[in-house]
């Protein structure tokens, strides 16, 4: 047994120090990034792309706002992918779409789907067959595959990445999850272009509780980004972002992409059932309200004791190794496994576009605070300060709008 005494950091352990800046407005901040991937060898001649492709695709492998929707139920859906791709934001689809569904989705000449959507697989034989079918039958329109297993440290994972790389040089490989520099390097050397970083920080993850295994997410991002960039690779900070400020901290720590689950859950595009709950409050209806006949028009109703009844809408959300996910997709948990995910209700939030606007507004503002006119500059402009207190929560319980 060994103990490492160095202090490692989560997003909540730091703030970003403001700096003198000449930037006039948040509008001046460019959140687009361009990447050329290390191991991907496109088989098309990028000088002769079909008409209609924006010029940018002729130079770089990737150009967009580097936020990703996670391959989780209620987040990584086709509807989410189309909604986000229209804003040049990326989606990793859930692993559970069938080959036929994926072929139908990708077999269109829609450059947004090609450039902003990945299919996801594990390491099973079925997944290998599925990948081969989609590549063969989607008419060359599948560009990204996300190879996702909970523990990217198992030996067979790097071997599997190598096999996919050798068989499909013209596919961008996302692989994870890991949390240390040396394993990031190993996956990149095995053929991954983008390594997914994060073990245990997720909003509906209970790995740290069930196993005691994990790594503080901001430190993982900083270490893995450094290791990846040294080899010309890229990383995704996956999990643990609770607010736009955390997304900004992930980028500031060196993440090329930031993947979100919980922050994108609860929207129409996720496809979950909206559950309405009613709560009898202690608040009494006002006398003038009681005169009115049509309570529903007011958006408020009350019970026979005149207590206001509040309605709240929720959507179910769960970890992909929770009981709920295992029951839905595999008919239950295998008897040698325990659940490592939670099932929760998240507030229903309507269309995802508003949430995205809020997240992007936050990151733009971060950039103006530190004088970064491009997202690319954010990490260079960042000094993290370690803190004991992140924000003032005195009115958290009585907040009416954020
Ligand atoms: P969030 O953005 O919700 O904090 O984290 C999303 C990430 O949590 C996902 O992209 C995935 O890496 C991870 N995740 C999703 N489901 C589970 C689960 O059931 N168990 C664990 N350990 N991690 C999960």
XYZ file of C-alpha atoms and ligand atoms in Angstrom:
426
model
C 0.000 0.000 0.000
C 1.121 3.538 -0.782
C -0.282 6.945 0.057
C 0.024 9.959 -2.237
C -0.050 13.150 -0.204
C -0.386 15.695 -2.997
C -3.674 17.617 -2.809
C -5.860 16.804 -5.796
C -8.727 18.976 -6.924
C -12.366 18.810 -7.923
C -14.128 21.658 -9.703
C -15.561 22.817 -6.375
C -12.066 23.230 -4.883
C -11.069 26.125 -7.147
C -12.186 29.385 -8.687
C -10.698 31.185 -11.683
C -8.942 34.422 -10.797
C -10.163 37.434 -12.855
C -7.542 39.275 -14.891
C -7.253 42.655 -16.548
C -8.872 42.307 -19.961
C -9.328 44.391 -23.072
C -12.316 42.370 -24.245
C -15.343 44.593 -24.696
C -18.196 42.146 -24.659
C -19.061 38.473 -24.352
C -20.135 38.664 -27.990
C -16.458 38.985 -28.913
C -15.627 35.539 -27.521
C -15.244 32.725 -30.039
C -16.236 29.351 -28.562
C -15.427 27.348 -31.688
C -12.403 25.152 -31.721
C -10.638 23.402 -34.572
C -8.805 20.137 -34.054
C -6.711 17.857 -36.199
C -6.775 14.363 -34.779
C -3.633 12.342 -34.213
C -4.484 8.872 -35.462
C -7.451 9.413 -37.769
C -6.638 9.119 -41.463
C -9.574 10.371 -43.505
C -9.967 8.380 -46.670
C -11.652 11.179 -48.559
C -9.557 13.698 -50.385
C -10.441 16.751 -48.327
C -9.896 18.999 -51.341
C -12.788 17.479 -53.239
C -15.561 17.380 -50.675
C -19.033 17.527 -52.221
C -20.545 20.946 -52.853
C -22.361 22.364 -49.897
C -19.805 21.335 -47.287
C -18.601 24.396 -45.419
C -15.054 25.313 -46.291
C -13.857 24.647 -42.753
C -14.151 20.886 -43.203
C -11.535 21.068 -45.878
C -8.855 22.125 -43.403
C -9.554 20.541 -40.014
C -10.947 17.258 -38.830
C -13.201 18.986 -36.312
C -14.652 22.479 -36.045
C -17.342 23.230 -33.478
C -18.258 24.173 -29.937
C -16.534 21.373 -28.029
C -19.321 20.370 -25.681
C -20.626 16.805 -25.875
C -23.855 15.171 -24.799
C -23.122 11.947 -22.944
C -24.082 8.501 -24.268
C -26.693 8.073 -21.541
C -30.406 7.281 -21.722
C -32.328 10.562 -21.808
C -29.303 12.434 -23.187
C -27.574 10.596 -26.056
C -30.653 10.276 -28.300
C -31.045 10.884 -32.038
C -33.310 13.881 -31.289
C -30.695 15.388 -28.971
C -28.000 14.777 -31.578
C -29.928 16.657 -34.267
C -30.819 19.529 -31.922
C -27.224 19.955 -30.744
C -25.595 19.365 -34.132
C -27.572 22.311 -35.496
C -25.492 24.407 -33.080
C -22.264 22.539 -33.940
C -22.337 20.722 -30.591
C -21.460 17.028 -30.381
C -23.428 13.987 -29.172
C -22.271 10.487 -28.301
C -25.290 8.273 -28.917
C -26.353 5.627 -26.426
C -24.854 2.195 -27.025
C -28.255 0.581 -27.200
C -29.317 1.799 -30.640
C -29.387 -1.160 -33.030
C -27.276 -1.370 -36.172
C -30.399 -0.786 -38.291
C -31.366 2.339 -36.364
C -27.831 3.701 -36.618
C -27.560 2.943 -40.326
C -30.841 4.739 -40.959
C -29.662 7.734 -38.925
C -26.243 8.065 -40.550
C -27.174 7.020 -44.072
C -28.091 10.533 -45.131
C -25.881 13.145 -46.687
C -26.174 15.271 -43.572
C -22.723 16.628 -42.770
C -23.972 17.693 -39.315
C -24.685 14.077 -38.347
C -21.334 12.961 -39.712
C -19.337 15.673 -38.005
C -21.152 16.060 -34.676
C -22.410 12.595 -33.770
C -20.627 9.423 -32.604
C -22.056 5.950 -32.263
C -20.992 4.267 -29.024
C -19.834 0.725 -28.384
C -18.382 -1.412 -25.626
C -15.990 -4.283 -26.201
C -18.423 -7.152 -26.788
C -18.464 -9.238 -29.972
C -21.940 -7.912 -30.727
C -20.666 -4.344 -30.578
C -17.796 -5.218 -32.896
C -20.284 -6.628 -35.437
C -22.485 -3.567 -35.020
C -19.572 -1.221 -35.728
C -18.632 -3.183 -38.842
C -22.216 -3.100 -40.152
C -22.687 0.612 -39.566
C -19.386 1.467 -41.214
C -20.179 -0.779 -44.167
C -23.777 0.303 -44.657
C -23.938 3.981 -43.687
C -22.358 4.997 -46.971
C -19.172 6.373 -45.443
C -21.078 8.810 -43.247
C -19.969 7.459 -39.880
C -16.905 9.387 -38.764
C -16.804 8.990 -34.968
C -16.990 5.977 -32.678
C -17.020 6.295 -28.904
C -15.518 3.196 -27.263
C -16.793 3.434 -23.763
C -16.238 1.132 -20.823
C -16.453 1.970 -17.129
C -12.877 0.886 -16.464
C -10.508 1.874 -19.232
C -7.627 0.303 -17.294
C -8.410 -3.279 -18.214
C -5.820 -4.712 -20.526
C -8.249 -5.904 -23.138
C -9.540 -2.370 -23.657
C -6.306 -0.962 -25.117
C -6.039 -4.111 -27.272
C -9.549 -3.530 -28.532
C -8.784 0.108 -29.351
C -5.769 -1.122 -31.333
C -7.931 -3.595 -33.255
C -10.489 -0.911 -34.169
C -7.708 1.484 -35.202
C -5.984 -1.097 -37.401
C -9.234 -2.131 -39.049
C -10.679 1.365 -39.502
C -7.997 4.030 -40.000
C -10.661 6.407 -41.331
C -12.687 6.533 -38.102
C -12.093 9.002 -35.267
C -11.795 6.952 -32.060
C -12.975 8.299 -28.717
C -11.919 5.932 -25.913
C -12.330 5.849 -22.150
C -12.678 6.194 -19.292
C -9.378 6.760 -17.523
C -8.046 9.351 -15.060
C -4.256 9.256 -15.278
C -1.633 10.476 -17.717
C 0.040 7.126 -18.367
C -3.195 5.384 -19.337
C -4.180 8.355 -21.513
C -0.889 7.913 -23.349
C -1.407 4.180 -23.690
C -4.828 4.622 -25.297
C -3.523 7.272 -27.682
C -0.588 5.078 -28.661
C -3.051 2.227 -29.190
C -4.894 4.405 -31.712
C -7.396 6.601 -29.848
C -7.733 10.181 -31.050
C -9.664 11.498 -28.053
C -9.482 10.018 -24.542
C -12.446 10.288 -22.217
C -11.461 11.233 -18.682
C -13.420 10.652 -15.480
C -13.999 7.796 -13.070
C -16.665 8.386 -10.505
C -17.444 12.126 -10.716
C -20.815 11.749 -12.491
C -24.096 13.107 -11.145
C -25.722 9.662 -11.112
C -22.608 7.619 -10.484
C -22.070 5.655 -7.291
C -18.736 4.036 -8.176
C -16.938 5.955 -5.433
C -19.503 4.786 -2.890
C -19.654 1.189 -4.100
C -15.944 0.684 -4.697
C -13.955 3.495 -3.105
C -12.274 4.030 -6.493
C -12.001 7.415 -8.204
C -9.892 10.494 -8.805
C -10.695 14.192 -8.268
C -11.955 15.318 -11.649
C -10.168 18.643 -12.214
C -6.788 17.083 -11.380
C -7.572 14.142 -13.664
C -8.387 16.572 -16.486
C -5.183 18.574 -15.937
C -2.960 15.448 -15.865
C -4.603 13.685 -18.777
C -4.751 16.828 -20.958
C -1.057 17.371 -20.401
C -0.241 13.763 -21.292
C -2.521 13.747 -24.360
C -1.338 17.074 -25.725
C 2.272 15.942 -25.453
C 1.438 13.221 -27.986
C -0.841 15.310 -30.203
C -3.972 13.687 -28.733
C -7.092 15.228 -27.239
C -9.238 14.640 -24.157
C -12.809 14.923 -22.992
C -13.574 15.931 -19.408
C -16.443 13.531 -18.743
C -18.729 13.942 -15.762
C -18.950 16.040 -12.648
C -20.038 19.365 -14.163
C -22.929 20.763 -12.170
C -23.115 24.308 -13.600
C -21.675 26.402 -16.448
C -18.831 27.483 -14.131
C -17.691 23.850 -13.847
C -17.709 23.501 -17.648
C -15.533 26.615 -17.848
C -13.169 25.191 -15.196
C -12.843 21.959 -17.205
C -11.859 23.902 -20.332
C -9.576 26.100 -18.244
C -7.893 22.947 -16.898
C -7.009 21.896 -20.444
C -9.984 19.813 -21.587
C -10.480 19.886 -25.351
C -14.094 18.723 -24.985
C -16.457 18.654 -22.005
C -19.076 15.901 -21.809
C -22.339 16.489 -19.954
C -24.928 14.054 -18.670
C -27.005 15.546 -15.873
C -26.760 19.112 -17.162
C -28.441 17.991 -20.403
C -30.990 15.645 -18.796
C -34.668 16.539 -18.389
C -35.186 18.013 -21.876
C -37.727 17.210 -24.579
C -35.010 15.833 -26.860
C -34.028 13.182 -24.286
C -37.334 11.446 -24.821
C -38.058 10.552 -21.175
C -41.558 10.503 -19.755
C -42.561 13.749 -18.022
C -43.899 13.003 -14.547
C -46.080 15.605 -12.848
C -46.155 15.699 -9.046
C -48.428 17.769 -6.857
C -47.450 19.074 -3.456
C -49.722 20.624 -0.862
C -47.802 23.575 0.547
C -48.230 25.473 3.787
C -48.969 28.641 1.841
C -52.622 29.744 1.884
C -54.375 31.124 -1.193
C -54.941 34.881 -0.955
C -58.540 35.961 -0.174
C -58.884 37.665 -3.586
C -57.780 34.468 -5.338
C -60.435 32.508 -3.494
C -63.129 34.654 -5.159
C -62.033 33.463 -8.618
C -63.837 30.523 -10.157
C -61.209 29.253 -12.558
C -58.234 28.243 -10.490
C -56.324 26.567 -13.313
C -56.171 29.828 -15.320
C -54.251 31.315 -12.460
C -51.703 28.532 -12.703
C -52.418 27.945 -9.000
C -54.847 25.624 -7.308
C -55.632 24.986 -3.640
C -57.154 22.270 -1.545
C -60.276 22.414 0.660
C -58.233 24.012 3.436
C -57.117 26.721 0.923
C -53.522 25.453 0.944
C -51.815 26.170 -2.350
C -51.046 23.028 -4.376
C -47.779 23.258 -6.290
C -47.215 21.279 -9.481
C -43.736 20.236 -10.472
C -42.656 18.311 -13.540
C -39.798 15.832 -13.598
C -38.098 13.380 -15.903
C -36.476 10.154 -14.746
C -32.697 10.015 -15.204
C -30.340 7.196 -14.251
C -26.752 6.046 -14.454
C -25.952 3.614 -17.233
C -24.859 0.975 -14.749
C -27.801 1.523 -12.414
C -30.433 -1.108 -11.735
C -32.839 0.848 -13.944
C -30.504 0.784 -16.969
C -29.632 -2.883 -16.479
C -33.267 -3.824 -16.177
C -34.276 -1.819 -19.230
C -31.514 -3.033 -21.533
C -30.335 -6.382 -20.176
C -33.274 -7.739 -18.186
C -31.601 -7.081 -14.809
C -28.228 -6.928 -13.092
C -25.948 -9.938 -13.536
C -25.583 -11.688 -10.183
C -21.850 -10.977 -9.817
C -22.342 -7.225 -10.285
C -23.738 -4.455 -8.147
C -25.330 -1.288 -9.368
C -22.917 1.643 -9.712
C -25.486 4.216 -10.688
C -28.372 6.117 -9.172
C -31.904 6.703 -10.372
C -33.117 10.259 -9.867
C -35.848 12.661 -10.939
C -34.543 15.799 -12.620
C -36.718 18.876 -13.185
C -38.320 18.898 -16.640
C -36.717 21.740 -18.593
C -38.357 21.890 -22.037
C -36.184 22.378 -25.108
C -32.436 21.909 -24.744
C -31.647 25.079 -26.713
C -32.321 27.339 -23.701
C -30.029 25.301 -21.469
C -27.290 25.410 -24.096
C -27.620 29.158 -24.396
C -27.215 29.460 -20.629
C -24.114 27.232 -20.602
C -22.485 29.037 -23.531
C -23.298 32.427 -21.981
C -21.508 31.350 -18.809
C -18.385 30.197 -20.648
C -18.267 33.365 -22.747
C -18.413 35.368 -19.543
C -15.573 33.319 -18.007
C -13.483 34.132 -21.071
C -14.144 37.862 -20.745
C -13.182 37.799 -17.044
C -9.731 36.457 -17.891
C -9.184 38.200 -21.233
C -9.494 35.169 -23.537
C -11.070 36.155 -26.844
C -11.163 32.523 -27.950
C -12.022 29.419 -25.934
C -8.643 28.102 -27.084
C -6.926 30.832 -25.032
C -8.837 30.095 -21.825
C -6.394 27.625 -20.362
C -3.404 29.947 -20.970
C -5.267 32.848 -19.356
C -6.322 30.838 -16.286
C -4.947 30.959 -12.784
C -6.902 28.706 -10.459
C -7.126 29.734 -6.844
C -7.860 27.080 -4.271
C -10.874 27.941 -2.145
C -12.714 26.754 0.925
C -15.982 28.264 -0.218
C -17.174 28.345 -3.796
C -20.243 30.541 -3.555
C -22.645 32.153 -1.126
C -25.630 29.842 -0.636
C -27.486 31.907 1.950
C -30.630 32.176 -0.206
C -30.293 28.782 -1.918
C -33.428 27.368 -0.269
C -35.659 30.343 -1.121
C -34.399 31.155 -4.617
C -37.274 31.760 -7.069
C -35.222 32.007 -10.272
C -31.574 31.600 -11.234
P -22.617 14.002 -15.311
O -22.402 14.993 -16.414
O -24.020 13.571 -15.187
O -22.015 14.459 -14.004
O -21.740 12.704 -15.690
C -21.971 12.010 -16.881
C -21.018 10.829 -16.964
O -21.208 9.928 -15.870
C -21.236 9.958 -18.164
O -20.757 10.524 -19.363
C -20.504 8.668 -17.759
O -19.124 8.752 -17.956
C -20.768 8.624 -16.261
N -21.846 7.662 -15.929
C -23.057 7.519 -16.490
N -23.771 6.537 -15.904
C -22.981 6.030 -14.934
C -23.145 4.976 -13.989
O -24.178 4.330 -13.875
N -22.074 4.727 -13.187
C -20.907 5.432 -13.292
N -19.887 5.106 -12.508
N -20.727 6.463 -14.144
C -21.754 6.748 -14.965
